[in-house]
Amino acid sequence: MSVLVQIAWILQKDLLIEWRARSRMFALVSFALTTLLLFSFAVGPDTKALREHAGGYLWLALLFSSTSLLDRSLRVEEESGAMDSLLLAPTSPTAIFYGKALSNTLQLVVLGVIALPVTLALCDATLTGSPLVLLAALVLGAMGLAAPGTLYAALTARISGQQLLLPLLLFPLIVPALLAAVKATTLVLTGDPMEQSGSWLVLLACFDALYWSICGVLFGRIVET
Amino acid sequence: MKWFHISGAVGVVLLVIGHGMGLFVAPPEAMMGDVGRILYAHVSTAWISLVAFLLAFFAAIGSLWFGRRGWDASVVGFVEVGVVLTALLLFQGSVWARPTWGVWWTWDPRLTTSAILLVAFTAVLLLRSVIDQPDRRMLVTSVATIVAFVDVPIVYMSIKWWNSLHQDFSSPETVSSYMVTPLRISAFGMLFLMLGFVGMRRRIELIRLEKEWSLQPPPERPAALNLSDEGTQ
């Protein structure tokens, strides 16, 4: 089997697992929405401030939910030694990484698409830019969270009772992706007179390219030991 | 008397000379006055903390490549001392920024990157501390160190898009010649002190790892792993 076919199989397998455990996804969506609601409470009923920072709230809600999502995607493989069986199948570790990272990206995008209208409603924001730019920011931003997140979830999956470690490792790392994604999203929501959102998206794409390649190489070393 | 004792002692002597010259011989800074004298401590800490993380990065590659305890202990030494230096750096910077900029903290690229550097490498040490399996711990430490280090320039560039308030890099060309000598001496002093601490920390870690190895040989594949460090010690 070529690597591409293997990636497709891993992606299908992971999405199927998530689909069969839909209640977990539902819990994740509820968590993201609760976080959004709490941001509005924390800022107070200041509509102007809420509108200006809507992009930031959306991404923070996604980021907080992503740790649980990423952690789970690798923890299911540690139960009853599924990862060893996968590797013995034999599946290339590269395929496992890209399959899982793609599955995590897709789930994050779905989460973002659900959380976006809620953010718009809660923060009284409107789409002033192109929805395509917003979708690009969502997909590229989710990719930026998913690749390092999948790698670090693999690093921490075998450690029990240390749920704090994954966000602790991941959050400092994804600052550039978060910054660029928030900037691009905010520009779409509040207007982009200087046409800056394109350059933020390019920056985000560069970050993604770098991390999808480095993490793909390192992942093999982690799961094979 | 080990090499790191000598290195540390040389570092302390150089630091005393460099700081003494900076405090009593060099002229006060034209714009900042005597406050600018923190330069000798602050700039040398900044340089040497980056040197420590750079060496940690190379040691992590070595540890990933050779899988020997000596490399693993070096990574721990460099990362720990780098974290301490970065914490000192942020503290010195705050002390200096208050009278100069009027604020304790600002979202300047260099400040923000240093803060992120500090949390990223602290997380690496925390991650290391909760793994019991020696070979797994070595692998995880080196991978996390490599990824954290590669991230530094990207974080810096991405935050640079915000407006910058920080001084330009201090290099011998941008500083008056009366200030260059104490700065150079302080930087070398800091370098030797850093190497001394790292050497000491590496030695402690090696002893700890060896003890762990002799006390509880892992039940599976004890002979397959080449974790001995006879060649380097």
Short mmCIF file of C-alpha atoms in Angstrom, two decimals:
data_model
loop_
_atom_site.label_atom_id
_atom_site.label_comp_id
_atom_site.label_asym_id
_atom_site.label_seq_id
_atom_site.Cartn_x
_atom_site.Cartn_y
_atom_site.Cartn_z
CA MET A 1 0.00 0.00 0.00
CA SER A 2 1.34 3.39 -0.84
CA VAL A 3 1.67 5.97 1.90
CA LEU A 4 -1.19 8.02 0.48
CA VAL A 5 -3.57 5.07 0.68
CA GLN A 6 -2.43 4.42 4.25
CA ILE A 7 -3.05 8.07 5.17
CA ALA A 8 -6.56 7.81 3.75
CA TRP A 9 -7.22 4.64 5.77
CA ILE A 10 -5.96 6.19 9.00
CA LEU A 11 -8.06 9.28 8.36
CA GLN A 12 -11.13 7.17 7.71
CA LYS A 13 -10.49 5.04 10.80
CA ASP A 14 -10.06 8.07 13.08
CA LEU A 15 -13.13 9.85 11.74
CA LEU A 16 -15.13 6.64 12.16
CA ILE A 17 -14.01 6.36 15.80
CA GLU A 18 -15.07 9.96 16.40
CA TRP A 19 -18.36 9.40 14.64
CA ARG A 20 -19.14 6.33 16.74
CA ALA A 21 -18.39 8.37 19.88
CA ARG A 22 -20.42 11.40 18.78
CA SER A 23 -21.24 12.35 22.34
CA ARG A 24 -17.59 13.30 22.89
CA MET A 25 -17.70 15.69 19.96
CA PHE A 26 -20.93 17.09 21.36
CA ALA A 27 -19.22 17.66 24.72
CA LEU A 28 -16.35 19.40 22.93
CA VAL A 29 -18.73 21.72 21.06
CA SER A 30 -20.51 22.54 24.31
CA PHE A 31 -17.15 23.31 25.92
CA ALA A 32 -16.16 25.67 23.10
CA LEU A 33 -19.50 27.48 23.28
CA THR A 34 -19.30 27.80 27.06
CA THR A 35 -15.82 29.30 26.73
CA LEU A 36 -17.15 31.83 24.21
CA LEU A 37 -19.94 32.75 26.58
CA LEU A 38 -17.46 33.21 29.44
CA PHE A 39 -15.33 35.58 27.36
CA SER A 40 -18.37 37.80 26.88
CA PHE A 41 -18.96 37.76 30.65
CA ALA A 42 -15.32 38.54 31.39
CA VAL A 43 -15.29 41.57 29.11
CA GLY A 44 -18.73 42.78 30.16
CA PRO A 45 -21.49 44.10 27.97
CA ASP A 46 -19.15 46.44 26.07
CA THR A 47 -20.30 45.74 22.51
CA LYS A 48 -17.47 47.65 20.86
CA ALA A 49 -14.71 45.75 22.69
CA LEU A 50 -16.48 42.44 22.08
CA ARG A 51 -16.79 43.16 18.37
CA GLU A 52 -13.12 44.10 18.06
CA HIS A 53 -11.87 40.99 19.82
CA ALA A 54 -14.34 38.46 18.40
CA GLY A 55 -11.59 36.78 16.31
CA GLY A 56 -9.40 36.34 19.37
CA TYR A 57 -12.22 34.81 21.42
CA LEU A 58 -13.07 32.38 18.64
CA TRP A 59 -9.47 31.16 18.39
CA LEU A 60 -8.98 30.90 22.13
CA ALA A 61 -12.14 28.81 22.40
CA LEU A 62 -10.84 26.57 19.60
CA LEU A 63 -7.40 26.35 21.22
CA PHE A 64 -8.80 25.33 24.62
CA SER A 65 -11.01 22.69 23.04
CA SER A 66 -8.19 21.43 20.82
CA THR A 67 -6.13 20.11 23.73
CA SER A 68 -8.85 17.64 24.69
CA LEU A 69 -9.41 16.68 21.06
CA LEU A 70 -5.69 16.13 20.34
CA ASP A 71 -5.08 14.26 23.56
CA ARG A 72 -7.93 11.86 22.78
CA SER A 73 -6.80 11.18 19.21
CA LEU A 74 -3.55 9.62 20.47
CA ARG A 75 -4.89 8.15 23.71
CA VAL A 76 -7.28 5.82 21.84
CA GLU A 77 -4.20 4.23 20.26
CA GLU A 78 -2.52 3.59 23.60
CA GLU A 79 -5.52 1.64 24.88
CA SER A 80 -4.97 -2.12 24.43
CA GLY A 81 -1.82 -1.46 22.41
CA ALA A 82 -3.58 -0.33 19.24
CA MET A 83 -0.55 1.70 18.16
CA ASP A 84 1.71 -1.37 18.20
CA SER A 85 -0.77 -3.31 16.10
CA LEU A 86 -1.01 -0.41 13.67
CA LEU A 87 2.77 -0.29 13.31
CA LEU A 88 2.95 -4.07 12.87
CA ALA A 89 0.21 -4.04 10.22
CA PRO A 90 2.58 -2.59 8.84
CA THR A 91 1.61 1.05 8.61
CA SER A 92 4.31 3.64 8.13
CA PRO A 93 4.53 6.06 11.10
CA THR A 94 4.50 8.94 8.61
CA ALA A 95 1.10 7.79 7.36
CA ILE A 96 -0.18 7.51 10.93
CA PHE A 97 0.98 11.06 11.66
CA TYR A 98 -0.51 12.66 8.55
CA GLY A 99 -3.73 10.66 8.84
CA LYS A 100 -4.18 11.72 12.44
CA ALA A 101 -3.16 15.32 11.82
CA LEU A 102 -5.65 15.54 8.94
CA SER A 103 -8.41 14.03 11.06
CA ASN A 104 -7.66 16.50 13.86
CA THR A 105 -7.60 19.39 11.38
CA LEU A 106 -10.99 18.36 10.00
CA GLN A 107 -12.52 18.11 13.46
CA LEU A 108 -11.13 21.51 14.43
CA VAL A 109 -12.54 23.06 11.25
CA VAL A 110 -15.95 21.55 12.02
CA LEU A 111 -15.71 22.93 15.54
CA GLY A 112 -14.76 26.34 14.15
CA VAL A 113 -17.62 26.36 11.66
CA ILE A 114 -20.06 25.59 14.51
CA ALA A 115 -18.51 28.16 16.87
CA LEU A 116 -18.26 30.94 14.28
CA PRO A 117 -21.96 31.91 14.00
CA VAL A 118 -22.24 31.77 17.79
CA THR A 119 -19.25 34.11 18.09
CA LEU A 120 -20.77 36.48 15.55
CA ALA A 121 -24.06 36.51 17.45
CA LEU A 122 -22.57 36.87 20.94
CA CYS A 123 -20.09 39.58 19.97
CA ASP A 124 -22.43 41.37 17.60
CA ALA A 125 -19.85 41.06 14.82
CA THR A 126 -20.57 40.93 11.11
CA LEU A 127 -18.70 39.47 8.18
CA THR A 128 -17.28 42.49 6.38
CA GLY A 129 -14.69 40.60 4.31
CA SER A 130 -14.86 37.60 2.06
CA PRO A 131 -16.12 34.35 3.65
CA LEU A 132 -13.48 32.52 1.60
CA VAL A 133 -10.70 34.37 3.45
CA LEU A 134 -12.34 33.41 6.72
CA LEU A 135 -12.55 29.77 5.67
CA ALA A 136 -8.89 29.87 4.62
CA ALA A 137 -7.92 31.33 7.99
CA LEU A 138 -9.95 28.64 9.75
CA VAL A 139 -8.43 25.76 7.75
CA LEU A 140 -4.84 27.06 7.89
CA GLY A 141 -5.15 27.91 11.58
CA ALA A 142 -6.56 24.47 12.36
CA MET A 143 -3.65 22.91 10.46
CA GLY A 144 -1.23 25.00 12.52
CA LEU A 145 -2.73 23.65 15.73
CA ALA A 146 -3.12 20.07 14.52
CA ALA A 147 0.44 19.18 13.42
CA PRO A 148 2.40 20.19 16.54
CA GLY A 149 -0.60 19.11 18.62
CA THR A 150 -0.55 15.58 17.19
CA LEU A 151 3.21 15.31 17.78
CA TYR A 152 2.96 16.49 21.38
CA ALA A 153 -0.08 14.33 22.04
CA ALA A 154 2.07 11.37 20.97
CA LEU A 155 4.81 12.51 23.36
CA THR A 156 2.43 12.76 26.30
CA ALA A 157 -0.03 9.94 25.48
CA ARG A 158 1.76 7.33 27.60
CA ILE A 159 1.96 9.55 30.66
CA SER A 160 -1.10 9.00 32.78
CA GLY A 161 -2.62 11.66 34.99
CA GLN A 162 -0.74 14.57 33.44
CA GLN A 163 -3.39 16.31 31.34
CA LEU A 164 -1.73 19.68 31.90
CA LEU A 165 1.43 18.79 30.04
CA LEU A 166 -0.01 18.86 26.53
CA PRO A 167 -1.31 22.47 26.70
CA LEU A 168 1.82 23.51 28.58
CA LEU A 169 4.01 22.23 25.75
CA LEU A 170 1.70 23.17 22.92
CA PHE A 171 0.60 26.71 23.75
CA PRO A 172 4.01 28.44 23.64
CA LEU A 173 4.78 26.61 20.43
CA ILE A 174 1.73 27.64 18.43
CA VAL A 175 1.91 31.35 19.28
CA PRO A 176 2.84 32.28 15.68
CA ALA A 177 -0.07 30.29 14.22
CA LEU A 178 -2.46 31.72 16.79
CA LEU A 179 -1.27 35.27 16.13
CA ALA A 180 -1.63 34.98 12.37
CA ALA A 181 -4.99 33.19 12.55
CA VAL A 182 -6.43 35.75 14.98
CA LYS A 183 -5.16 38.64 12.85
CA ALA A 184 -6.61 37.23 9.64
CA THR A 185 -9.95 36.41 11.28
CA THR A 186 -10.21 39.82 12.96
CA LEU A 187 -9.48 41.56 9.66
CA VAL A 188 -12.32 39.67 7.98
CA LEU A 189 -14.69 40.56 10.82
CA THR A 190 -13.76 44.22 11.33
CA GLY A 191 -12.82 45.21 7.81
CA ASP A 192 -9.51 45.13 5.98
CA PRO A 193 -8.87 48.53 4.34
CA MET A 194 -5.12 47.88 3.94
CA GLU A 195 -5.55 44.41 2.34
CA GLN A 196 -3.39 42.83 5.07
CA SER A 197 -5.23 39.55 5.55
CA GLY A 198 -3.46 37.97 2.56
CA SER A 199 -0.01 38.39 4.09
CA TRP A 200 -1.17 36.95 7.43
CA LEU A 201 -2.53 33.93 5.58
CA VAL A 202 0.80 33.49 3.79
CA LEU A 203 2.61 33.62 7.14
CA LEU A 204 0.19 31.05 8.50
CA ALA A 205 0.76 28.80 5.47
CA CYS A 206 4.56 29.04 5.94
CA PHE A 207 4.20 28.05 9.59
CA ASP A 208 2.00 25.12 8.58
CA ALA A 209 4.47 23.93 5.92
CA LEU A 210 7.34 24.03 8.39
CA TYR A 211 5.51 22.19 11.16
CA TRP A 212 3.83 19.63 8.96
CA SER A 213 7.25 18.61 7.63
CA ILE A 214 9.29 18.67 10.89
CA CYS A 215 6.63 16.97 13.00
CA GLY A 216 6.12 14.32 10.31
CA VAL A 217 9.80 13.40 10.52
CA LEU A 218 9.98 13.37 14.33
CA PHE A 219 6.73 11.46 14.88
CA GLY A 220 8.25 8.19 13.65
CA ARG A 221 10.97 8.28 16.28
CA ILE A 222 8.41 8.80 19.04
CA VAL A 223 5.95 6.04 18.27
CA GLU A 224 8.57 3.43 17.37
CA THR A 225 10.29 3.49 20.77
CA MET B 1 39.07 19.79 40.73
CA LYS B 2 37.10 19.20 37.55
CA TRP B 3 37.11 21.35 34.42
CA PHE B 4 33.76 22.86 35.30
CA HIS B 5 35.04 24.09 38.66
CA ILE B 6 37.83 25.93 36.85
CA SER B 7 35.42 27.26 34.22
CA GLY B 8 33.02 28.51 36.89
CA ALA B 9 35.80 30.17 38.88
CA VAL B 10 37.19 31.88 35.75
CA GLY B 11 33.63 33.02 34.95
CA VAL B 12 33.14 34.56 38.40
CA VAL B 13 36.50 36.39 38.22
CA LEU B 14 35.74 37.74 34.74
CA LEU B 15 32.24 38.80 35.81
CA VAL B 16 33.65 40.69 38.81
CA ILE B 17 36.23 42.45 36.61
CA GLY B 18 33.70 43.20 33.82
CA HIS B 19 30.99 44.49 36.16
CA GLY B 20 33.55 46.45 38.19
CA MET B 21 34.78 48.17 35.06
CA GLY B 22 31.20 48.73 33.93
CA LEU B 23 30.21 50.28 37.25
CA PHE B 24 33.29 52.39 38.04
CA VAL B 25 35.43 52.88 34.91
CA ALA B 26 33.08 53.15 31.93
CA PRO B 27 31.30 56.48 31.36
CA PRO B 28 27.53 56.70 32.08
CA GLU B 29 25.29 56.11 29.11
CA ALA B 30 24.51 59.32 27.15
CA MET B 31 20.71 58.99 27.19
CA MET B 32 19.98 56.75 30.17
CA GLY B 33 22.73 57.81 32.59
CA ASP B 34 23.69 55.31 35.26
CA VAL B 35 20.62 53.17 34.58
CA GLY B 36 22.32 52.15 31.34
CA ARG B 37 25.00 50.34 33.31
CA ILE B 38 22.71 47.31 33.56
CA LEU B 39 23.84 46.74 29.99
CA TYR B 40 26.86 44.75 31.17
CA ALA B 41 24.72 42.28 33.08
CA HIS B 42 21.67 42.30 30.82
CA VAL B 43 23.28 41.96 27.39
CA SER B 44 25.70 39.25 28.50
CA THR B 45 22.83 37.29 30.09
CA ALA B 46 20.83 37.60 26.87
CA TRP B 47 23.69 36.37 24.68
CA ILE B 48 24.66 33.49 26.92
CA SER B 49 21.08 32.29 27.45
CA LEU B 50 20.73 31.97 23.69
CA VAL B 51 24.11 30.19 23.53
CA ALA B 52 22.86 27.75 26.19
CA PHE B 53 19.69 26.96 24.21
CA LEU B 54 21.68 26.64 20.98
CA LEU B 55 24.01 24.13 22.64
CA ALA B 56 20.97 22.35 24.11
CA PHE B 57 19.62 22.03 20.57
CA PHE B 58 22.87 20.44 19.32
CA ALA B 59 23.04 18.18 22.37
CA ALA B 60 19.44 17.11 21.71
CA ILE B 61 20.33 16.18 18.13
CA GLY B 62 23.29 14.20 19.48
CA SER B 63 21.07 12.50 22.04
CA LEU B 64 18.52 11.59 19.35
CA TRP B 65 21.29 10.31 17.07
CA PHE B 66 23.53 8.38 19.47
CA GLY B 67 21.07 7.59 22.28
CA ARG B 68 23.73 7.81 24.99
CA ARG B 69 23.29 8.99 28.56
CA GLY B 70 26.07 11.57 28.26
CA TRP B 71 24.17 13.49 25.57
CA ASP B 72 20.95 13.24 27.54
CA ALA B 73 22.64 14.68 30.63
CA SER B 74 24.09 17.51 28.52
CA VAL B 75 20.63 18.42 27.21
CA VAL B 76 19.32 18.63 30.77
CA GLY B 77 22.27 20.80 31.84
CA PHE B 78 21.98 23.27 28.98
CA VAL B 79 18.17 23.55 29.14
CA GLU B 80 18.09 24.05 32.91
CA VAL B 81 20.82 26.69 32.95
CA GLY B 82 19.23 28.35 29.90
CA VAL B 83 15.89 28.54 31.71
CA VAL B 84 17.51 30.12 34.77
CA LEU B 85 19.36 32.66 32.59
CA THR B 86 16.17 33.54 30.68
CA ALA B 87 14.29 34.09 33.94
CA LEU B 88 17.13 36.37 35.11
CA LEU B 89 17.04 38.14 31.76
CA LEU B 90 13.34 38.95 32.05
CA PHE B 91 13.82 40.16 35.61
CA GLN B 92 16.74 42.44 34.68
CA GLY B 93 14.80 43.71 31.68
CA SER B 94 11.81 44.64 33.83
CA VAL B 95 14.03 46.45 36.35
CA TRP B 96 15.61 48.41 33.52
CA ALA B 97 12.41 49.05 31.56
CA ARG B 98 10.60 50.71 34.46
CA PRO B 99 12.83 53.84 34.68
CA THR B 100 13.61 53.88 30.93
CA TRP B 101 10.31 53.14 29.21
CA GLY B 102 8.05 53.82 32.21
CA VAL B 103 6.57 50.29 32.13
CA TRP B 104 7.52 46.92 33.62
CA TRP B 105 6.49 45.02 30.56
CA THR B 106 5.73 45.71 26.92
CA TRP B 107 4.70 43.49 24.01
CA ASP B 108 7.91 43.94 22.10
CA PRO B 109 9.09 41.00 19.94
CA ARG B 110 12.26 40.38 21.90
CA LEU B 111 10.55 40.49 25.30
CA THR B 112 7.66 38.35 24.18
CA THR B 113 9.96 35.83 22.52
CA SER B 114 12.07 35.57 25.69
CA ALA B 115 8.95 34.96 27.76
CA ILE B 116 7.77 32.27 25.35
CA LEU B 117 11.26 30.74 25.37
CA LEU B 118 11.07 30.53 29.15
CA VAL B 119 7.69 28.77 29.26
CA ALA B 120 8.52 26.48 26.33
CA PHE B 121 11.73 25.15 27.89
CA THR B 122 10.20 24.99 31.38
CA ALA B 123 7.54 22.73 29.85
CA VAL B 124 10.31 20.52 28.41
CA LEU B 125 11.80 20.09 31.88
CA LEU B 126 8.37 19.35 33.37
CA LEU B 127 7.67 16.79 30.68
CA ARG B 128 11.00 15.13 31.39
CA SER B 129 10.35 14.98 35.11
CA VAL B 130 7.21 12.83 34.80
CA ILE B 131 8.61 10.04 32.58
CA ASP B 132 10.10 7.06 34.40
CA GLN B 133 11.37 4.96 31.51
CA PRO B 134 14.98 6.08 30.82
CA ASP B 135 15.09 5.51 27.04
CA ARG B 136 11.66 7.02 26.51
CA ARG B 137 12.61 10.02 28.63
CA MET B 138 15.78 10.63 26.63
CA LEU B 139 13.86 10.51 23.37
CA VAL B 140 11.03 12.74 24.56
CA THR B 141 13.42 15.31 26.01
CA SER B 142 15.45 15.59 22.84
CA VAL B 143 12.42 15.81 20.52
CA ALA B 144 10.75 18.46 22.69
CA THR B 145 14.01 20.46 22.89
CA ILE B 146 14.50 20.39 19.12
CA VAL B 147 10.93 21.49 18.40
CA ALA B 148 11.05 24.25 21.02
CA PHE B 149 14.32 25.61 19.65
CA VAL B 150 13.19 25.55 16.01
CA ASP B 151 10.15 27.55 17.10
CA VAL B 152 12.18 30.47 18.50
CA PRO B 153 12.95 32.35 15.25
CA ILE B 154 9.39 31.83 14.00
CA VAL B 155 7.91 33.25 17.18
CA TYR B 156 10.29 36.18 16.94
CA MET B 157 9.44 36.95 13.31
CA SER B 158 5.70 36.62 13.84
CA ILE B 159 5.70 39.01 16.80
CA LYS B 160 8.00 41.43 15.00
CA TRP B 161 5.03 42.43 12.84
CA TRP B 162 3.89 44.39 15.84
CA ASN B 163 5.64 47.69 16.52
CA SER B 164 9.00 47.31 18.18
CA LEU B 165 10.09 49.43 21.14
CA HIS B 166 13.22 47.59 22.20
CA GLN B 167 16.75 48.92 21.61
CA ASP B 168 18.45 47.60 18.54
CA PHE B 169 20.72 44.67 19.23
CA SER B 170 23.69 45.80 21.26
CA SER B 171 26.83 44.73 19.43
CA PRO B 172 30.35 46.11 19.76
CA GLU B 173 29.67 48.33 16.72
CA THR B 174 26.67 50.10 18.28
CA VAL B 175 28.31 50.69 21.67
CA SER B 176 31.01 53.25 22.54
CA SER B 177 34.50 51.78 22.71
CA TYR B 178 34.77 52.62 26.43
CA MET B 179 31.86 50.27 27.04
CA VAL B 180 32.96 47.48 24.72
CA THR B 181 35.73 46.10 26.92
CA PRO B 182 33.64 45.63 30.10
CA LEU B 183 30.79 44.20 28.00
CA ARG B 184 33.11 41.69 26.32
CA ILE B 185 34.68 40.68 29.63
CA SER B 186 31.22 40.28 31.23
CA ALA B 187 29.97 38.21 28.31
CA PHE B 188 32.95 35.86 28.49
CA GLY B 189 32.56 35.69 32.25
CA MET B 190 28.92 34.71 31.84
CA LEU B 191 29.88 32.13 29.20
CA PHE B 192 32.42 30.43 31.46
CA LEU B 193 30.05 30.55 34.42
CA MET B 194 27.29 29.03 32.30
CA LEU B 195 29.61 26.25 31.09
CA GLY B 196 30.69 25.62 34.67
CA PHE B 197 27.11 25.25 35.87
CA VAL B 198 26.18 23.07 32.92
CA GLY B 199 29.18 20.83 33.54
CA MET B 200 28.21 20.44 37.16
CA ARG B 201 24.55 19.79 36.32
CA ARG B 202 25.55 17.28 33.65
CA ARG B 203 27.72 15.40 36.13
CA ILE B 204 24.87 15.24 38.68
CA GLU B 205 22.45 14.02 36.02
CA LEU B 206 24.89 11.35 34.83
CA ILE B 207 25.36 10.01 38.34
CA ARG B 208 21.59 9.99 38.82
CA LEU B 209 20.99 8.18 35.52
CA GLU B 210 23.69 5.62 36.25
CA LYS B 211 22.22 4.93 39.68
CA GLU B 212 18.75 4.57 38.20
CA TRP B 213 20.15 2.15 35.63
CA SER B 214 21.97 0.00 38.17
CA LEU B 215 19.08 -0.07 40.64
CA GLN B 216 16.33 -1.16 38.28
CA PRO B 217 17.34 -2.65 34.96
CA PRO B 218 14.21 -2.53 32.80
CA PRO B 219 12.72 -6.02 32.47
CA GLU B 220 12.31 -5.91 28.68
CA ARG B 221 15.20 -5.64 26.22
CA PRO B 222 17.95 -4.76 28.70
CA ALA B 223 20.83 -5.66 26.38
CA ALA B 224 19.50 -4.29 23.10
CA LEU B 225 19.80 -0.66 24.06
CA ASN B 226 23.23 0.89 23.93
CA LEU B 227 22.87 3.38 26.74
CA SER B 228 26.32 3.08 28.29
CA ASP B 229 28.44 6.17 28.42
CA GLU B 230 31.87 4.61 28.81
CA GLY B 231 33.35 6.31 25.81
CA THR B 232 32.66 9.87 26.88
CA GLN B 233 33.45 9.68 30.57
#
